[in-house]
Amino acid sequence: MPTLAEMIEASKDRETNDARLPGDIRARQINMPTLAEMIEASKQRKESESRLPGDIPAREIDRWVLSVDLGKLSDNSAASLINHVVTGTGQWLDDVKKQRSREKELIVYRVLDLYKIPLKTPYATVARETREALKRIENTLGVKPRVVVDSTGVGNAALEFFDAEMLYPHRITITGGNELIKTDGRSWSVPKTLLVEHYEALVDARQVHVIGDTDAAKAFRDEVKNFERQLTSTGRPTWNAAQSHHDDLLLSVMQGCFYVANQRSSESWELRI
């Protein structure tokens, strides 16, 4: 079975060999702008351009999430800070039938920080360190991310430590089934195949950008290379780290990207695949 990294690399090779339109080539050659540059470009565009009343501008989004994958006996807990940005490109796509235009969006998932928590760290300590990390993020970046925690196989007792720190995280339980279920306002059951397919689609669209070259970022890339599609004893497909490898950072990023992609507003969601 091919690994996730091999599938991504094959997709890149196909893109290189395919004939593309000039506009597509130019878009891929542009260096990724900073968030400040994206916002400033959006402001200038809106001030300078005059569109028809029925035209639809890009929906501006700037969401932050601190995604925590809780470790078990043999796995580290891991966390990632993700900034999901959607802004307009200034390019308008015409809808002749409806006689209006829709602005093309630039969609980015910026993985700004990654870190692993030492093995066998008590969940109470993980919750406390998560609260302290949120304070540092708020003080340095001026934003307050939502917290989302992988609740798979850890039980409610572990998550109560997060509630005790007044974090009240949204919870994702990764399942082996096929159905996406929202059990209440803060809890989701997400099939692992759906989580992986969603992340693959983002990577294939060049929307995920891991910032920096830290040890954790290198470990994350190693996890991507060794994340494999496997078959269960009943023949069902699933994804796991190769033998003797880990996937803690990768799962943290996957669930964080899934969370912000499907967060429609502060309290409502829509499935975006």
Short mmCIF file of C-alpha atoms in Angstrom, two decimals:
data_model
loop_
_atom_site.label_atom_id
_atom_site.label_comp_id
_atom_site.label_asym_id
_atom_site.label_seq_id
_atom_site.Cartn_x
_atom_site.Cartn_y
_atom_site.Cartn_z
CA MET A 1 0.00 0.00 0.00
CA PRO A 2 1.35 3.51 -0.75
CA THR A 3 2.05 5.88 2.13
CA LEU A 4 0.36 9.26 2.41
CA ALA A 5 3.62 10.94 1.44
CA GLU A 6 3.97 8.76 -1.69
CA MET A 7 0.41 9.60 -2.75
CA ILE A 8 1.08 13.34 -2.28
CA GLU A 9 4.36 13.10 -4.25
CA ALA A 10 2.61 11.25 -7.08
CA SER A 11 0.03 14.02 -7.20
CA LYS A 12 2.81 16.62 -7.47
CA ASP A 13 4.41 14.68 -10.35
CA ARG A 14 1.09 14.60 -12.20
CA GLU A 15 0.71 18.35 -11.78
CA THR A 16 4.20 18.94 -13.17
CA ASN A 17 3.52 16.87 -16.29
CA ASP A 18 -0.02 18.08 -16.97
CA ALA A 19 -0.71 20.93 -19.39
CA ARG A 20 -2.04 23.88 -17.43
CA LEU A 21 -3.44 27.29 -18.19
CA PRO A 22 -1.00 30.21 -17.83
CA GLY A 23 -2.98 31.58 -14.89
CA ASP A 24 -2.60 28.29 -12.98
CA ILE A 25 1.18 28.32 -13.47
CA ARG A 26 1.50 31.87 -12.24
CA ALA A 27 -0.60 31.10 -9.18
CA ARG A 28 1.66 28.23 -8.11
CA GLN A 29 4.79 30.35 -8.54
CA ILE A 30 3.64 33.02 -6.10
CA ASN A 31 5.32 32.84 -2.70
CA MET A 32 2.97 32.37 0.21
CA PRO A 33 2.17 35.85 1.63
CA THR A 34 2.05 36.59 5.32
CA LEU A 35 -1.30 37.09 7.01
CA ALA A 36 -0.70 40.85 7.23
CA GLU A 37 0.06 41.03 3.50
CA MET A 38 -3.08 39.05 2.67
CA ILE A 39 -5.28 41.36 4.77
CA GLU A 40 -3.67 44.51 3.32
CA ALA A 41 -4.07 43.25 -0.24
CA SER A 42 -7.72 42.46 0.47
CA LYS A 43 -8.33 46.00 1.81
CA GLN A 44 -6.66 47.62 -1.19
CA ARG A 45 -8.60 45.44 -3.60
CA LYS A 46 -11.95 46.29 -2.03
CA GLU A 47 -11.15 50.00 -1.99
CA SER A 48 -10.02 50.10 -5.64
CA GLU A 49 -12.49 47.79 -7.35
CA SER A 50 -16.07 48.59 -8.25
CA ARG A 51 -18.27 45.55 -8.82
CA LEU A 52 -21.89 45.09 -9.78
CA PRO A 53 -24.40 44.94 -6.87
CA GLY A 54 -25.09 41.23 -7.42
CA ASP A 55 -21.44 40.19 -7.41
CA ILE A 56 -20.30 38.02 -4.51
CA PRO A 57 -16.99 38.89 -2.81
CA ALA A 58 -14.91 36.26 -1.03
CA ARG A 59 -16.01 35.37 2.48
CA GLU A 60 -13.17 36.56 4.72
CA ILE A 61 -12.20 34.00 7.41
CA ASP A 62 -9.53 34.16 10.09
CA ARG A 63 -9.94 31.26 12.55
CA TRP A 64 -7.54 29.82 15.09
CA VAL A 65 -7.49 26.43 16.78
CA LEU A 66 -5.21 24.71 19.26
CA SER A 67 -5.61 21.01 18.46
CA VAL A 68 -4.58 18.43 21.07
CA ASP A 69 -4.12 14.72 20.43
CA LEU A 70 -4.16 12.97 23.81
CA GLY A 71 -1.61 10.17 24.09
CA LYS A 72 -2.16 6.71 25.47
CA LEU A 73 0.31 4.37 27.20
CA SER A 74 2.74 4.15 24.26
CA ASP A 75 1.96 7.43 22.49
CA ASN A 76 2.87 11.03 23.25
CA SER A 77 0.29 13.72 23.56
CA ALA A 78 0.80 16.31 20.83
CA ALA A 79 -0.59 19.73 19.94
CA SER A 80 -0.67 22.06 16.94
CA LEU A 81 -1.61 25.70 16.50
CA ILE A 82 -3.46 26.25 13.22
CA ASN A 83 -4.61 29.47 11.57
CA HIS A 84 -7.26 29.03 8.86
CA VAL A 85 -7.38 32.03 6.51
CA VAL A 86 -9.68 32.68 3.57
CA THR A 87 -9.34 35.93 1.62
CA GLY A 88 -10.15 37.25 -1.83
CA THR A 89 -7.66 37.10 -4.70
CA GLY A 90 -9.08 39.94 -6.76
CA GLN A 91 -9.89 37.46 -9.55
CA TRP A 92 -13.58 37.30 -10.43
CA LEU A 93 -15.22 34.21 -11.90
CA ASP A 94 -18.18 35.04 -14.13
CA ASP A 95 -21.49 33.20 -13.86
CA VAL A 96 -23.09 34.04 -17.21
CA LYS A 97 -26.39 32.33 -16.40
CA LYS A 98 -26.91 34.33 -13.18
CA GLN A 99 -25.29 37.46 -14.65
CA ARG A 100 -22.97 37.98 -11.72
CA SER A 101 -19.43 37.20 -10.64
CA ARG A 102 -17.96 35.42 -7.63
CA GLU A 103 -14.54 36.32 -6.29
CA LYS A 104 -12.00 33.51 -6.27
CA GLU A 105 -10.78 32.64 -2.77
CA LEU A 106 -7.28 32.02 -1.45
CA ILE A 107 -7.60 29.31 1.23
CA VAL A 108 -4.72 28.59 3.60
CA TYR A 109 -4.21 26.41 6.70
CA ARG A 110 -1.09 27.72 8.43
CA VAL A 111 0.42 25.30 10.96
CA LEU A 112 2.27 27.83 13.10
CA ASP A 113 3.46 25.64 15.96
CA LEU A 114 3.83 21.95 16.76
CA TYR A 115 4.96 20.27 19.94
CA LYS A 116 5.01 16.89 21.62
CA ILE A 117 4.38 16.40 25.33
CA PRO A 118 6.63 13.86 27.09
CA LEU A 119 5.37 10.29 27.29
CA LYS A 120 3.15 9.39 30.27
CA THR A 121 2.52 13.03 31.19
CA PRO A 122 -0.68 13.05 33.33
CA TYR A 123 -3.76 14.42 31.59
CA ALA A 124 -4.13 17.01 34.35
CA THR A 125 -0.68 18.35 33.41
CA VAL A 126 -1.53 18.31 29.69
CA ALA A 127 -4.67 20.36 30.42
CA ARG A 128 -2.73 22.85 32.55
CA GLU A 129 -0.02 23.24 29.90
CA THR A 130 -2.70 23.75 27.26
CA ARG A 131 -4.19 26.60 29.30
CA GLU A 132 -0.73 28.15 29.73
CA ALA A 133 -0.08 27.83 25.99
CA LEU A 134 -3.35 29.64 25.26
CA LYS A 135 -2.27 32.51 27.52
CA ARG A 136 1.06 32.83 25.69
CA ILE A 137 -0.68 32.78 22.31
CA GLU A 138 -3.16 35.45 23.41
CA ASN A 139 -0.38 37.64 24.80
CA THR A 140 1.94 37.33 21.78
CA LEU A 141 -0.49 37.09 18.86
CA GLY A 142 -3.58 38.80 20.28
CA VAL A 143 -5.86 35.89 19.36
CA LYS A 144 -7.72 33.32 21.45
CA PRO A 145 -7.88 29.97 19.64
CA ARG A 146 -10.60 27.42 20.17
CA VAL A 147 -9.40 24.18 21.78
CA VAL A 148 -10.25 20.86 20.15
CA VAL A 149 -9.21 17.55 21.75
CA ASP A 150 -9.06 14.01 20.39
CA SER A 151 -11.19 12.11 22.88
CA THR A 152 -10.66 8.69 21.26
CA GLY A 153 -10.17 6.00 23.88
CA VAL A 154 -9.41 8.30 26.83
CA GLY A 155 -12.83 8.60 28.48
CA ASN A 156 -14.66 11.58 29.97
CA ALA A 157 -12.45 11.62 33.07
CA ALA A 158 -9.45 12.79 31.02
CA LEU A 159 -11.46 15.59 29.41
CA GLU A 160 -12.79 16.77 32.76
CA PHE A 161 -9.27 18.05 33.49
CA PHE A 162 -9.67 20.45 30.55
CA ASP A 163 -13.05 21.60 31.86
CA ALA A 164 -11.46 22.14 35.28
CA GLU A 165 -9.00 24.52 33.58
CA MET A 166 -12.03 26.31 32.06
CA LEU A 167 -11.01 25.35 28.52
CA TYR A 168 -14.25 23.53 27.64
CA PRO A 169 -12.80 21.97 24.48
CA HIS A 170 -14.65 20.71 21.45
CA ARG A 171 -14.19 16.96 21.24
CA ILE A 172 -13.50 14.71 18.27
CA THR A 173 -13.74 10.93 18.60
CA ILE A 174 -12.07 9.15 15.68
CA THR A 175 -14.01 6.03 14.68
CA GLY A 176 -13.64 3.09 12.32
CA GLY A 177 -17.13 3.55 10.88
CA ASN A 178 -18.50 5.44 7.90
CA GLU A 179 -20.88 7.94 9.48
CA LEU A 180 -20.09 11.46 10.67
CA ILE A 181 -22.09 12.15 13.83
CA LYS A 182 -22.48 15.35 15.84
CA THR A 183 -23.57 14.17 19.27
CA ASP A 184 -24.00 17.60 20.90
CA GLY A 185 -22.80 21.18 20.57
CA ARG A 186 -19.18 20.30 21.32
CA SER A 187 -18.73 16.62 20.38
CA TRP A 188 -18.18 14.87 17.06
CA SER A 189 -17.60 11.29 15.95
CA VAL A 190 -15.50 11.35 12.76
CA PRO A 191 -14.54 8.28 10.68
CA LYS A 192 -10.77 8.06 10.36
CA THR A 193 -10.98 7.57 6.59
CA LEU A 194 -12.98 10.80 6.30
CA LEU A 195 -10.43 12.67 8.44
CA VAL A 196 -7.56 11.45 6.26
CA GLU A 197 -9.36 12.07 2.96
CA HIS A 198 -10.20 15.62 4.03
CA TYR A 199 -6.55 16.32 4.88
CA GLU A 200 -5.35 14.73 1.63
CA ALA A 201 -7.67 17.05 -0.32
CA LEU A 202 -6.20 20.11 1.45
CA VAL A 203 -2.63 18.98 0.77
CA ASP A 204 -3.43 18.20 -2.87
CA ALA A 205 -4.83 21.75 -3.22
CA ARG A 206 -1.58 23.17 -1.69
CA GLN A 207 -3.55 24.72 1.16
CA VAL A 208 -1.57 23.36 4.15
CA HIS A 209 1.62 25.24 5.05
CA VAL A 210 3.80 24.11 7.96
CA ILE A 211 5.72 27.17 9.13
CA GLY A 212 9.31 26.84 10.34
CA ASP A 213 11.94 24.12 10.47
CA THR A 214 11.84 23.11 14.12
CA ASP A 215 12.51 19.61 15.46
CA ALA A 216 8.75 19.15 15.85
CA ALA A 217 8.17 20.22 12.23
CA LYS A 218 10.77 17.68 11.08
CA ALA A 219 9.10 15.00 13.22
CA PHE A 220 5.76 15.92 11.65
CA ARG A 221 7.16 15.44 8.13
CA ASP A 222 8.61 12.10 9.19
CA GLU A 223 5.16 11.04 10.44
CA VAL A 224 3.64 11.99 7.07
CA LYS A 225 6.19 9.80 5.25
CA ASN A 226 5.37 6.82 7.45
CA PHE A 227 1.58 7.08 7.54
CA GLU A 228 0.17 4.10 5.63
CA ARG A 229 -3.11 2.83 4.30
CA GLN A 230 -3.79 -0.60 5.77
CA LEU A 231 -6.57 -3.18 5.82
CA THR A 232 -8.29 -4.45 8.95
CA SER A 233 -8.95 -8.15 9.60
CA THR A 234 -12.38 -7.68 7.99
CA GLY A 235 -10.91 -6.04 4.89
CA ARG A 236 -11.89 -2.48 5.75
CA PRO A 237 -9.37 0.24 4.82
CA THR A 238 -7.81 2.33 7.58
CA TRP A 239 -4.74 4.51 8.11
CA ASN A 240 -2.01 4.12 10.74
CA ALA A 241 1.63 4.87 11.39
CA ALA A 242 4.04 2.26 10.08
CA GLN A 243 5.52 -0.11 12.63
CA SER A 244 7.81 1.63 15.17
CA HIS A 245 6.64 5.07 13.99
CA HIS A 246 4.19 7.60 15.45
CA ASP A 247 1.34 9.75 14.12
CA ASP A 248 0.56 12.01 17.11
CA LEU A 249 1.51 15.33 15.46
CA LEU A 250 -0.12 14.35 12.17
CA LEU A 251 -3.43 13.42 13.80
CA SER A 252 -3.35 16.68 15.76
CA VAL A 253 -3.00 18.65 12.50
CA MET A 254 -5.61 16.54 10.69
CA GLN A 255 -8.27 17.05 13.35
CA GLY A 256 -7.41 20.75 13.71
CA CYS A 257 -7.79 21.33 9.96
CA PHE A 258 -11.04 19.37 9.92
CA TYR A 259 -12.36 21.42 12.83
CA VAL A 260 -11.70 24.88 11.40
CA ALA A 261 -12.80 23.85 7.90
CA ASN A 262 -16.20 22.82 9.21
CA GLN A 263 -16.71 25.63 11.70
CA ARG A 264 -19.25 27.86 10.00
CA SER A 265 -19.64 30.29 12.88
CA SER A 266 -19.05 30.32 16.61
CA GLU A 267 -21.75 27.72 17.23
CA SER A 268 -22.81 26.23 13.87
CA TRP A 269 -21.09 23.86 11.48
CA GLU A 270 -21.22 22.65 7.90
CA LEU A 271 -19.38 19.65 6.45
CA ARG A 272 -16.74 20.78 3.94
CA ILE A 273 -14.86 18.01 2.13
#
